[in-house]
Amino acid sequence: MAYGGGVVSAFGYHYQYLATIEYFLEYMRANLSELSGIRFFVETSSVSTSDKDKVDFSTTIADLLVEAVQVKASIDPTAKIYLPPTTTVFDDMTSEVGAVPQRFLTNRAMASTVEDECKLIEKSGEVSTYAFVPRVNATITIDKRSLNEIRDSILGMIVQFRGDRHLGLGQSSARYILASMLDLVFRAGSGLEKQEISALELIAVMHVSDHELAHVGGEFDWGNAATSVPYRPSPFPREDELDYLSGLLGKCNEGRTPQLAILAGTTGMGKSVLASDFCHSSRNFYETVYWIDCANQRKIDATVTDILRDMNQTDSYASRDELYSTFNRTLSASAGPWILVFDGVDTPSTIKSLMPTTGTGVVVVTTPNSTRWTALGEVRRIGPFASEQAINCFAHYAGISAGDAKGIRHTIADIVEKLGRMPMAVAMAGLYFRNSGDSFESLASDYFKSLAALEDEISAPPELDRTIAASVALAIRKLNADLGIVSPRWSRPARHFMNMASFMNHADIPLNMLVPTAMRELVQLDLAKVPEPAIADSEIVNGIVTALRTQTLVERNVVSGERTARNWIVDTVTVPRVVNDIVRLRYLRDAPPWAIVGIGCELMFDLYGWAAYARTRGDKLPMEIACQHGESVIANLAGQVADWSDVPEDARVFYLLARAMLRSEISARFARKDSFDFSTDQLDASLDELEELRTIDLPLSSAMSMGPL
């Protein structure tokens, strides 16, 4: 194919400047200790034939010239270089720079006459370097790569340099940086700027912040979260464990086999916090993170469906098998590297179909059960803090400065040792001491007396450590107004809030719904007045949240968005799962049946109204959250009221009606082909409950309202 002069010239300059940048970066990488003294010179030349192009670029270290390079590229790489012109290239460079090392870089093949004068000294892939024997310190580099391959090589080095500074490794960012480098070299070569470019200048271009690049590209292209990743910053990260996980992230780039990390340990040891720390601290090493809360199968399915929708896949699947296989296939094919977290998995069978067997990424599993996972890979036991970590964690939550902690270090060490150095127990104990006004020594004595008494009376399930359970119970007890720690105005609502929240999903608990409910003195509901979303009074919300945060590890999640009834999910809290479980178990043990029914009626009726409101307006995410909480409430209340004799008949009827209505709303949410069986199961259960109402001798008009309880 014949090319015009303009095309040939454009190709030549493009090749020359890409080759220049690649050479610069390779030289810098090979001479890291000399970076501050390295200078590159891009030689200016005229397009007129009278001004001979002798040297394209050269390199100096500490002002000493170390090599000069001439680039001769052809748009037709089958064209060959011949001996007389080759000799002339070196003669011209010698006349320009003297007897310093010289390199002739080209994409052309060598004619036999040139080959006869050359000796191969280095070969790497498609790039071969020869000593040109007729000249001292003269080399010829034959590069058979295409322009795109050279570009990819440069992008790889840019990514490597950015990784060394813990910056984003995105390809889009690297391309923006390459464009800046090309502009820098072009301006130097065209005489628009100084000819000299220092290595430090190039490093500065490569180390542009992620935020600046995001403004150029319109978005971040690296370290993005495809799902909500809990932000649970540990005041003292477990560096050994984080190094282990980071090492897996490095290994995943060596091939296409995902690395697997199984973090196992009893509840309250900080497995989820560790996984969250890893995702946030390693943001510059992965492209995307996918966090799947494995609290129940429905939540897993919903999260996977949302991920696939964001990957431009359909959101409708004939079966769970099809959903999981699509996820597996799509993730395996993505460029990566990615992190996939399965948080809180009990058994491998729950997620086995979701675990990719190929792809560039790391799979992190957190589980309370270590014995069932050994067949899949190495199980990493996450145990108590080291002594120093536990002491520092306690001091952090207790609000004790480093200077003050030195004077009572032995006392703190004794406290954390008695707590078994368990992260959750240490943090809860720190909050206890932070919000008490007595002397430290007397508090320590009182704390362990209270803890011992609670451990004796607590009936914790096997998966919950008794010390952690007692620590949580003691924290909730301190919400009582008579202890003088929490304002009497917020004491009862805060305790009621925690009791109600314990029946819901532990994450994304909507403050706008639960705070007004927690403020009710009496439970009095009316089916004719279906609740609708509303924005709660900010003073009340802040009062209750502040009270809770003095004693518990509740985290407030405020996201951007307009605060309206249709967007009530912008303000939520997350309660650690273990705290939720312990509060619920204690409430179910201590509360009379009528109180349990009252909480159930309030939660199910409110969630029904809010879910219906969201569905009729097409607000998918609010509806999803309301239905997820609805599923949790129904599941956590199932079978908890064995004796209805102390429950008013109208409350029992209202309870059944509210549950049937909530089930029907959940059924409507899942009325799709991929969830059709679940949808019909919910509808059947709703109809069964309505049928049960026929056995109760109570006029329907009386059942339309309930209360007061």
XYZ file of C-alpha atoms in Angstrom:
709
model
C 0.000 0.000 0.000
C 1.357 3.426 -0.961
C 1.335 6.089 1.770
C 1.448 9.845 1.305
C 4.263 11.896 2.732
C 2.088 13.268 5.507
C 1.135 9.794 6.710
C 4.745 8.607 6.656
C 5.890 11.688 8.556
C 3.117 11.397 11.165
C 3.911 7.726 11.750
C 7.602 8.495 12.090
C 7.105 11.188 14.709
C 4.520 9.153 16.608
C 6.816 6.143 16.729
C 9.796 8.295 17.649
C 8.066 9.959 20.594
C 6.601 6.707 21.929
C 10.038 5.099 21.654
C 11.527 8.120 23.409
C 9.132 7.848 26.359
C 9.606 4.084 26.660
C 13.380 4.517 26.657
C 13.174 7.247 29.309
C 11.006 5.142 31.634
C 13.094 1.996 31.181
C 16.258 3.958 31.894
C 14.717 5.455 35.022
C 13.554 2.057 36.245
C 17.048 0.606 35.758
C 18.749 3.540 37.542
C 16.481 4.342 40.483
C 19.374 5.414 42.713
C 20.366 8.103 40.181
C 16.918 9.594 39.536
C 17.677 13.029 40.938
C 20.570 13.505 38.496
C 19.082 12.029 35.313
C 18.282 14.439 32.482
C 16.904 13.616 29.063
C 17.389 15.875 26.051
C 14.963 15.822 23.141
C 16.850 17.187 20.157
C 15.145 19.794 17.987
C 15.295 19.419 14.228
C 13.829 21.164 11.219
C 11.561 19.494 8.703
C 13.747 21.040 5.967
C 16.172 18.667 4.287
C 19.079 21.057 4.837
C 19.002 20.550 8.615
C 20.162 16.996 9.126
C 18.568 15.028 11.972
C 21.552 13.565 13.855
C 20.390 12.739 17.398
C 16.770 12.266 18.456
C 17.364 12.118 22.196
C 20.176 11.693 24.686
C 20.672 10.977 28.375
C 22.888 12.577 30.993
C 23.602 11.703 34.613
C 25.097 14.467 36.740
C 25.644 16.465 33.531
C 27.698 13.675 31.927
C 26.409 12.401 28.587
C 25.880 8.636 28.819
C 24.084 7.724 25.566
C 22.708 9.230 22.362
C 19.910 7.626 20.353
C 18.722 7.991 16.773
C 15.300 6.566 15.827
C 14.505 5.477 12.269
C 11.068 3.905 11.956
C 9.183 2.883 8.854
C 5.458 2.525 8.380
C 6.456 -0.554 6.367
C 8.492 -2.689 8.802
C 9.536 -5.084 6.016
C 11.795 -2.334 4.692
C 15.412 -3.053 5.630
C 18.337 -1.032 6.881
C 21.480 -1.281 4.785
C 25.104 -0.869 5.646
C 26.063 2.524 4.186
C 23.090 4.373 5.718
C 23.678 2.616 9.039
C 27.292 3.675 9.101
C 26.216 7.213 8.273
C 23.814 7.258 11.261
C 26.669 6.521 13.653
C 29.003 8.961 11.888
C 26.423 11.718 12.285
C 25.906 10.955 15.974
C 29.670 10.929 16.557
C 30.004 14.329 14.911
C 27.256 15.625 17.181
C 28.097 14.114 20.577
C 31.552 12.609 20.266
C 32.713 9.175 21.389
C 29.889 8.325 23.777
C 27.659 5.214 23.642
C 25.336 5.454 20.658
C 22.200 3.528 19.806
C 20.367 3.170 16.498
C 16.737 2.245 17.240
C 14.522 1.024 14.412
C 11.563 -1.203 13.604
C 13.094 -2.290 10.305
C 14.810 -5.603 9.654
C 18.544 -5.723 8.998
C 19.903 -6.440 5.562
C 22.430 -9.266 5.411
C 25.285 -6.799 4.994
C 24.367 -5.180 8.327
C 23.832 -8.540 10.038
C 27.347 -9.547 9.077
C 28.662 -6.574 11.051
C 26.556 -7.207 14.155
C 26.709 -9.431 17.237
C 23.584 -10.171 19.308
C 24.088 -9.039 22.907
C 20.531 -8.984 24.286
C 17.091 -10.262 23.306
C 13.787 -9.690 25.098
C 10.664 -10.804 23.282
C 10.429 -8.929 20.003
C 13.260 -6.541 20.878
C 16.845 -7.488 19.971
C 19.979 -5.427 20.594
C 23.196 -5.951 18.648
C 26.696 -4.592 18.986
C 27.667 -2.849 15.736
C 31.198 -4.182 15.490
C 32.702 -1.502 13.152
C 32.094 1.156 15.812
C 33.076 1.273 19.495
C 30.120 1.619 21.913
C 27.627 1.437 19.055
C 24.463 -0.688 19.253
C 21.514 -1.359 16.995
C 18.140 -2.183 18.532
C 15.615 -3.908 16.270
C 12.101 -3.569 17.717
C 9.502 -5.662 15.893
C 6.618 -4.579 18.106
C 3.668 -2.590 16.814
C 2.862 0.910 17.997
C 0.081 -0.494 20.192
C 2.469 -2.944 21.832
C 4.932 -0.151 22.597
C 2.080 1.910 23.989
C 0.989 -1.006 26.217
C 4.548 -1.369 27.492
C 4.609 2.310 28.467
C 1.218 2.057 30.153
C 2.488 -0.914 32.159
C 5.493 1.063 33.404
C 3.296 4.044 34.282
C 1.070 1.731 36.317
C 4.134 0.275 38.046
C 5.504 3.704 38.959
C 2.072 4.745 40.291
C 1.770 1.550 42.301
C 5.034 2.369 44.068
C 3.388 5.574 45.318
C 0.102 3.837 46.224
C -1.823 5.613 43.490
C -4.574 4.236 41.267
C -3.562 1.691 38.651
C -6.359 2.284 36.147
C -5.653 2.044 32.425
C -7.660 5.191 31.698
C -5.521 7.116 34.171
C -2.365 5.692 32.594
C -3.564 6.771 29.135
C -4.188 10.339 30.355
C -0.663 10.384 31.782
C 0.826 9.022 28.548
C -0.942 11.788 26.628
C 0.647 14.350 28.978
C 4.059 12.777 28.436
C 3.659 12.819 24.654
C 2.743 16.495 24.852
C 5.781 17.183 27.038
C 8.157 15.414 24.620
C 6.520 16.964 21.555
C 6.847 20.482 22.966
C 10.508 19.849 23.776
C 11.170 18.347 20.346
C 9.411 21.167 18.511
C 11.295 23.902 20.347
C 8.211 25.165 22.188
C 9.765 24.275 25.549
C 13.260 23.628 26.852
C 14.868 20.523 25.401
C 15.779 19.161 28.809
C 13.324 16.910 30.703
C 14.403 15.682 34.120
C 13.502 12.266 35.504
C 11.822 14.012 38.431
C 9.587 15.930 36.006
C 8.425 12.660 34.453
C 7.787 11.192 37.899
C 5.688 14.234 38.783
C 3.603 13.684 35.636
C 3.094 10.010 36.524
C 2.175 10.778 40.103
C -0.745 13.056 39.382
C -3.333 12.404 42.085
C -6.297 10.130 41.476
C -8.622 13.064 42.135
C -7.068 15.180 39.385
C -7.284 12.297 36.924
C -10.889 11.643 37.926
C -11.700 15.234 36.988
C -10.095 14.683 33.586
C -11.908 11.416 32.934
C -15.152 12.317 34.641
C -14.853 9.424 37.137
C -12.422 7.284 39.074
C -11.252 4.324 36.998
C -9.602 2.377 39.802
C -10.368 1.285 43.340
C -14.122 1.493 42.821
C -16.746 -0.335 44.859
C -19.446 -2.080 42.829
C -21.393 -2.627 46.053
C -21.488 -0.837 49.374
C -18.336 -1.724 51.316
C -18.757 -1.240 55.075
C -16.479 1.424 56.448
C -15.284 -0.041 59.720
C -11.935 1.610 60.288
C -9.871 -0.191 62.878
C -7.924 2.225 65.069
C -5.077 -0.287 64.979
C -5.146 -2.378 61.789
C -3.725 -5.889 61.936
C -0.717 -5.266 59.742
C 0.410 -8.905 59.500
C -3.002 -9.995 58.246
C -3.256 -7.046 55.860
C 0.195 -7.888 54.474
C -0.970 -11.463 53.914
C -4.048 -10.287 51.992
C -2.035 -7.737 50.008
C 0.375 -10.506 49.039
C -2.514 -12.487 47.568
C -3.524 -9.431 45.552
C -0.017 -9.340 44.113
C -0.098 -13.053 43.261
C -3.406 -12.791 41.417
C -1.702 -10.698 38.724
C 0.716 -13.535 37.955
C -1.954 -15.652 36.283
C -5.669 -16.104 35.922
C -6.332 -18.165 39.028
C -8.117 -16.232 41.793
C -6.416 -16.258 45.176
C -8.549 -17.389 48.128
C -8.360 -16.078 51.697
C -10.560 -17.759 54.315
C -10.696 -15.693 57.512
C -12.199 -17.817 60.282
C -12.847 -17.044 63.923
C -15.552 -16.721 66.517
C -17.948 -13.792 66.365
C -16.422 -10.553 67.615
C -12.835 -11.264 66.575
C -12.852 -8.598 63.866
C -12.959 -10.651 60.667
C -15.287 -8.236 58.858
C -13.310 -5.242 60.114
C -10.148 -6.825 58.728
C -11.790 -7.460 55.337
C -13.091 -3.881 55.283
C -9.650 -2.506 56.188
C -8.168 -4.531 53.333
C -10.650 -3.173 50.783
C -10.145 0.438 51.829
C -6.379 0.382 52.383
C -5.638 -1.491 49.118
C -7.758 0.743 46.902
C -4.846 1.509 44.590
C -4.187 -2.169 43.885
C -7.549 -3.277 42.501
C -9.979 -2.077 39.889
C -13.243 -3.052 41.586
C -14.389 -4.550 44.879
C -17.572 -6.578 45.302
C -18.830 -6.977 48.884
C -21.590 -9.547 49.434
C -23.256 -9.667 52.848
C -24.164 -13.334 53.322
C -26.667 -12.829 56.143
C -29.209 -14.876 54.181
C -29.694 -16.387 50.742
C -32.127 -13.701 49.587
C -29.630 -10.957 50.398
C -26.923 -12.798 48.470
C -29.193 -13.187 45.440
C -30.250 -9.530 45.520
C -26.657 -8.288 45.744
C -25.467 -10.551 42.924
C -28.368 -9.391 40.741
C -27.466 -5.741 41.398
C -23.811 -6.390 40.528
C -24.742 -8.034 37.237
C -27.110 -5.193 36.394
C -24.222 -2.753 36.855
C -22.127 -4.972 34.576
C -24.730 -4.414 31.852
C -26.208 -7.867 32.307
C -29.931 -8.558 32.566
C -31.608 -8.445 35.979
C -33.949 -11.351 35.284
C -32.875 -14.986 35.574
C -34.793 -18.235 35.259
C -33.163 -19.781 38.320
C -30.566 -19.230 41.012
C -28.209 -21.541 39.111
C -28.443 -19.295 36.047
C -27.900 -16.190 38.195
C -24.798 -17.618 39.862
C -23.274 -19.066 36.686
C -23.743 -15.709 34.918
C -22.019 -13.927 37.802
C -19.177 -16.437 37.808
C -18.685 -16.190 34.053
C -18.899 -12.377 33.950
C -16.486 -11.844 36.825
C -13.994 -14.365 35.425
C -13.953 -12.511 32.098
C -13.491 -9.034 33.611
C -10.031 -7.502 33.357
C -9.483 -7.047 37.071
C -7.781 -7.197 39.382
C -10.835 -7.359 41.643
C -11.651 -8.248 45.228
C -14.714 -10.359 46.004
C -15.740 -10.506 49.677
C -18.256 -12.993 51.078
C -18.941 -11.667 54.567
C -20.396 -13.891 57.262
C -20.690 -17.240 55.458
C -21.461 -20.285 57.570
C -20.941 -23.133 55.109
C -19.122 -23.413 51.755
C -22.245 -24.737 50.032
C -23.870 -21.301 50.399
C -21.420 -19.618 48.017
C -19.600 -22.442 46.233
C -21.404 -21.775 42.939
C -20.461 -18.096 43.171
C -16.736 -18.580 43.676
C -14.897 -17.968 40.373
C -12.326 -20.578 39.387
C -10.653 -18.335 36.817
C -10.000 -14.614 36.713
C -7.641 -12.009 38.096
C -8.664 -11.300 41.636
C -8.813 -12.234 45.307
C -11.745 -13.944 47.022
C -12.044 -13.179 50.751
C -14.383 -15.265 52.910
C -15.198 -14.404 56.528
C -16.766 -17.237 58.488
C -17.349 -18.239 62.119
C -16.827 -21.881 61.171
C -13.309 -23.029 60.295
C -13.783 -26.792 60.129
C -15.851 -26.898 56.932
C -13.511 -24.861 54.741
C -10.238 -26.784 54.823
C -11.022 -28.615 51.572
C -11.147 -25.297 49.684
C -7.860 -23.837 50.848
C -5.811 -22.500 53.726
C -7.938 -21.299 56.628
C -6.503 -18.220 58.318
C -7.525 -18.168 61.982
C -8.397 -14.665 63.176
C -7.978 -14.701 66.919
C -7.639 -12.164 69.713
C -5.552 -9.019 69.511
C -1.891 -9.108 70.399
C -1.343 -7.516 73.804
C -0.096 -4.196 72.393
C -2.982 -3.992 69.910
C -5.527 -4.678 72.643
C -4.069 -2.022 74.939
C -4.034 0.590 72.179
C -7.562 -0.334 71.045
C -8.895 -0.002 74.591
C -7.174 3.357 75.061
C -8.623 4.595 71.760
C -12.226 3.753 72.637
C -11.789 4.907 76.225
C -10.512 8.279 75.018
C -7.208 7.912 76.879
C -4.292 9.801 75.344
C -0.979 8.072 74.714
C 0.621 10.082 77.519
C -2.070 9.241 80.072
C -2.110 5.588 79.020
C 1.531 5.158 80.075
C 0.681 5.820 83.715
C -2.078 3.192 83.852
C -0.654 0.768 81.329
C -0.520 -2.161 83.739
C -4.154 -1.654 84.701
C -5.230 -1.503 81.041
C -3.155 -4.600 80.282
C -4.891 -6.437 83.116
C -8.323 -5.392 81.793
C -7.707 -6.522 78.221
C -6.167 -9.813 79.372
C -9.260 -10.556 81.468
C -11.325 -9.857 78.337
C -9.249 -12.378 76.410
C -8.020 -9.522 74.160
C -11.120 -10.065 72.011
C -11.578 -7.012 69.745
C -15.326 -6.580 70.265
C -15.107 -6.991 74.044
C -12.112 -4.640 74.280
C -13.873 -1.938 72.238
C -17.109 -2.215 74.244
C -15.155 -2.050 77.507
C -13.331 1.032 76.261
C -16.652 2.765 75.635
C -17.777 1.821 79.150
C -14.762 3.506 80.698
C -14.953 6.505 78.370
C -18.421 7.443 79.523
C -18.056 6.897 83.261
C -16.858 9.511 85.683
C -15.363 7.416 88.508
C -11.706 6.630 89.057
C -10.157 4.187 86.646
C -9.247 1.569 89.264
C -12.687 1.499 90.892
C -14.331 1.352 87.469
C -12.228 -1.667 86.542
C -13.357 -3.512 89.662
C -17.041 -2.620 89.138
C -16.888 -3.474 85.454
C -15.686 -7.016 85.970
C -18.124 -7.632 88.797
C -20.971 -6.589 86.485
C -19.492 -8.607 83.641
C -19.180 -11.744 85.758
C -22.781 -11.427 86.918
C -24.005 -11.040 83.355
C -21.923 -13.982 82.139
C -23.593 -16.157 84.757
C -27.092 -15.167 83.685
C -26.546 -15.060 79.912
C -27.556 -18.041 77.849
C -25.503 -17.343 74.738
C -25.528 -19.705 71.755
C -22.285 -21.610 71.093
C -21.157 -19.315 68.277
C -21.201 -16.261 70.589
C -18.439 -15.822 73.146
C -19.885 -15.296 76.630
C -17.534 -12.433 77.450
C -18.519 -10.575 74.275
C -22.197 -11.258 74.984
C -21.801 -9.901 78.503
C -19.940 -6.807 77.231
C -22.770 -5.993 74.837
C -25.436 -6.618 77.475
C -23.628 -4.338 79.916
C -23.417 -1.587 77.292
C -27.156 -1.777 76.626
C -27.856 -1.736 80.374
C -25.892 1.519 80.649
C -28.461 3.202 78.435
C -30.719 3.285 81.507
C -31.438 6.844 82.595
C -30.930 6.105 86.306
C -27.211 5.532 85.720
C -26.821 9.180 84.745
C -24.793 8.521 81.592
C -27.534 9.015 79.016
C -30.039 11.864 79.175
C -33.431 10.701 80.526
C -35.014 12.143 77.383
C -33.170 9.654 75.171
C -32.730 6.678 77.487
C -35.997 4.815 76.851
C -36.136 5.611 73.093
C -32.515 4.498 72.671
C -33.141 1.160 74.399
C -36.382 0.658 72.464
C -34.558 1.532 69.237
C -31.934 -1.159 69.905
C -34.588 -3.742 70.775
C -36.526 -3.046 67.583
C -33.420 -2.835 65.399
C -32.301 -6.248 66.655
C -35.150 -7.895 64.716
C -34.150 -6.133 61.489
C -31.205 -6.646 59.174
C -28.143 -5.310 61.020
C -27.174 -2.998 58.114
C -28.952 0.046 56.628
C -31.470 0.458 59.446
C -33.497 3.532 58.396
C -33.435 6.201 61.083
C -36.361 8.049 59.527
C -38.571 5.012 60.137
C -37.292 3.587 63.394
C -36.663 6.768 65.391
C -40.324 7.955 65.389
C -41.394 4.392 66.214
C -38.939 4.230 69.118
C -40.360 7.492 70.491
C -43.889 6.066 70.847
C -44.963 5.676 74.450
C -47.798 3.291 73.526
C -48.286 0.886 70.635
C -51.567 1.940 69.040
C -52.002 1.167 65.358
C -54.804 1.485 62.813
C -54.989 -0.455 59.538
C -56.937 2.411 58.011
C -53.905 4.664 58.522
C -51.103 2.961 56.624
C -47.761 4.607 57.501
C -45.838 6.407 54.786
C -42.211 7.553 54.704
C -41.457 10.862 56.363
C -38.292 12.627 57.434
C -37.828 12.385 61.194
C -37.047 15.388 63.367
C -33.275 15.878 63.178
C -32.962 16.839 66.855
C -34.602 13.580 67.927
C -32.565 11.520 65.464
C -29.302 13.088 66.631
C -30.275 12.682 70.287
C -30.950 8.956 69.972
C -27.908 8.269 67.776
C -25.652 10.197 70.167
C -26.997 8.189 73.100
C -26.382 4.930 71.259
C -22.862 5.863 70.242
C -21.850 6.521 73.851
C -22.264 2.824 74.633
C -22.424 0.792 71.432
C -20.570 0.448 68.155
C -23.449 1.765 66.072
C -22.242 3.410 62.856
C -24.213 6.141 61.141
C -24.305 6.051 57.355
C -25.227 9.398 55.858
C -25.080 9.369 52.062
C -25.536 12.176 49.597
C -28.992 12.817 48.289
C -32.022 14.967 48.837
C -33.792 14.274 52.133
C -37.340 13.613 51.022
C -39.993 11.019 51.767
C -39.069 9.259 48.529
C -35.412 9.168 49.506
C -35.665 8.193 53.165
C -32.700 5.801 52.940
C -30.092 8.575 52.913
C -29.759 8.341 56.714
C -29.255 4.884 58.219
C -27.261 3.115 60.903
C -25.426 -0.182 60.926
C -25.254 -2.256 64.086
C -22.548 -4.941 64.332
C -24.245 -8.266 63.680
C -23.085 -9.736 66.981
C -24.571 -6.784 68.886
C -27.875 -7.199 67.078
C -27.959 -10.923 67.832
C -27.204 -10.494 71.533
C -29.756 -7.707 72.014
C -32.451 -9.791 70.293
C -31.669 -12.939 72.287
C -31.835 -11.038 75.576
C -35.068 -9.304 74.606
C -36.745 -12.555 73.579
C -35.636 -14.109 76.856
C -36.835 -11.282 79.105
C -39.829 -9.666 77.350
C -43.413 -10.886 77.886
C -45.259 -12.254 74.819
C -47.435 -9.150 74.461
C -44.318 -6.918 74.214
C -42.803 -9.144 71.507
C -46.104 -9.009 69.611
C -46.159 -5.229 70.002
C -42.694 -4.825 68.475
C -43.660 -7.212 65.681
C -46.825 -5.264 64.882
C -44.990 -1.935 64.781
C -42.153 -3.160 62.603
C -44.226 -5.202 60.152
C -46.905 -2.520 59.731
C -44.354 0.266 59.220
C -42.294 -1.807 56.773
C -45.420 -2.777 54.845
C -46.425 0.865 54.455
C -42.956 2.052 53.466
C -42.414 -0.808 50.991
C -45.824 -0.220 49.375
C -45.107 3.510 49.106
C -41.770 2.823 47.383
C -43.239 0.193 45.035
C -46.086 2.376 43.800
C -43.606 5.141 42.971
C -40.991 2.938 41.344
C -38.348 3.650 43.994
C -36.435 0.385 43.673
C -33.684 0.780 46.254
C -35.948 1.981 49.106
C -38.347 -0.861 48.309
C -35.461 -3.349 48.301
C -34.254 -2.183 51.709
C -37.756 -2.230 53.213
C -38.354 -5.773 51.922
C -34.977 -7.010 53.173
C -35.780 -5.701 56.640
C -39.246 -7.226 56.339
C -37.784 -10.661 55.613
C -35.464 -10.356 58.623
C -38.271 -9.290 60.961
C -40.540 -12.163 59.887
C -37.695 -14.683 60.215
C -36.531 -13.410 63.619
C -40.078 -13.417 65.043
C -40.954 -16.867 63.712
C -41.981 -19.188 66.551
C -41.076 -16.700 69.280
C -44.610 -16.378 70.698
C -45.523 -19.839 71.928
C -48.207 -18.708 74.373
C -50.826 -16.261 73.112
C -52.942 -16.363 76.267
C -51.484 -13.104 77.620
C -51.754 -11.322 74.279
C -54.919 -9.268 73.667
C -57.020 -10.798 70.920
C -57.026 -7.622 68.829
C -53.207 -7.522 68.999
C -52.998 -11.130 67.802
C -55.304 -10.387 64.868
C -53.425 -7.212 63.981
C -50.126 -9.138 64.167
C -51.377 -11.766 61.702
C -52.834 -9.120 59.386
C -49.656 -7.013 59.428
C -47.514 -10.064 58.709
C -49.806 -11.175 55.874
C -49.725 -7.676 54.355
C -45.933 -7.468 54.637
C -45.555 -10.913 53.053
C -47.779 -9.828 50.162
C -45.569 -6.776 49.598
C -42.427 -8.927 49.657
C -44.157 -11.302 47.229
C -44.827 -8.385 44.866
C -41.171 -7.344 45.089
C -40.014 -10.777 43.950
C -42.697 -11.445 41.341
C -40.140 -12.098 38.615
C -39.227 -15.265 36.800
C -35.929 -15.704 38.667
C -37.652 -15.396 42.070
C -41.082 -16.719 41.200
C -40.951 -19.670 43.616
C -39.998 -17.424 46.519
C -42.689 -14.930 45.548
C -45.414 -17.593 45.489
C -44.169 -19.027 48.806
C -44.621 -15.615 50.412
C -48.067 -15.237 48.899
C -49.108 -18.724 50.061
C -47.917 -17.937 53.597
C -49.868 -14.680 53.511
C -53.038 -16.522 52.491
C -52.478 -19.114 55.238
C -52.320 -16.347 57.832
C -55.520 -14.798 56.528
C -57.103 -18.243 56.783
C -55.929 -18.485 60.401
C -57.831 -15.300 61.160
C -61.076 -17.165 60.500
C -60.431 -19.261 63.610
C -60.397 -16.175 65.832
C -63.754 -15.042 67.119
C -63.365 -11.303 66.728
C -65.351 -8.878 64.566
C -63.310 -7.582 61.625
C -64.045 -4.006 62.656
C -62.323 -4.661 65.972
C -59.255 -6.032 64.197
C -58.782 -2.881 62.134
C -56.971 -1.262 65.028
C -54.815 -2.410 67.896
C -53.796 -1.098 71.225
C -52.774 0.364 73.359
C -49.947 -2.004 74.393
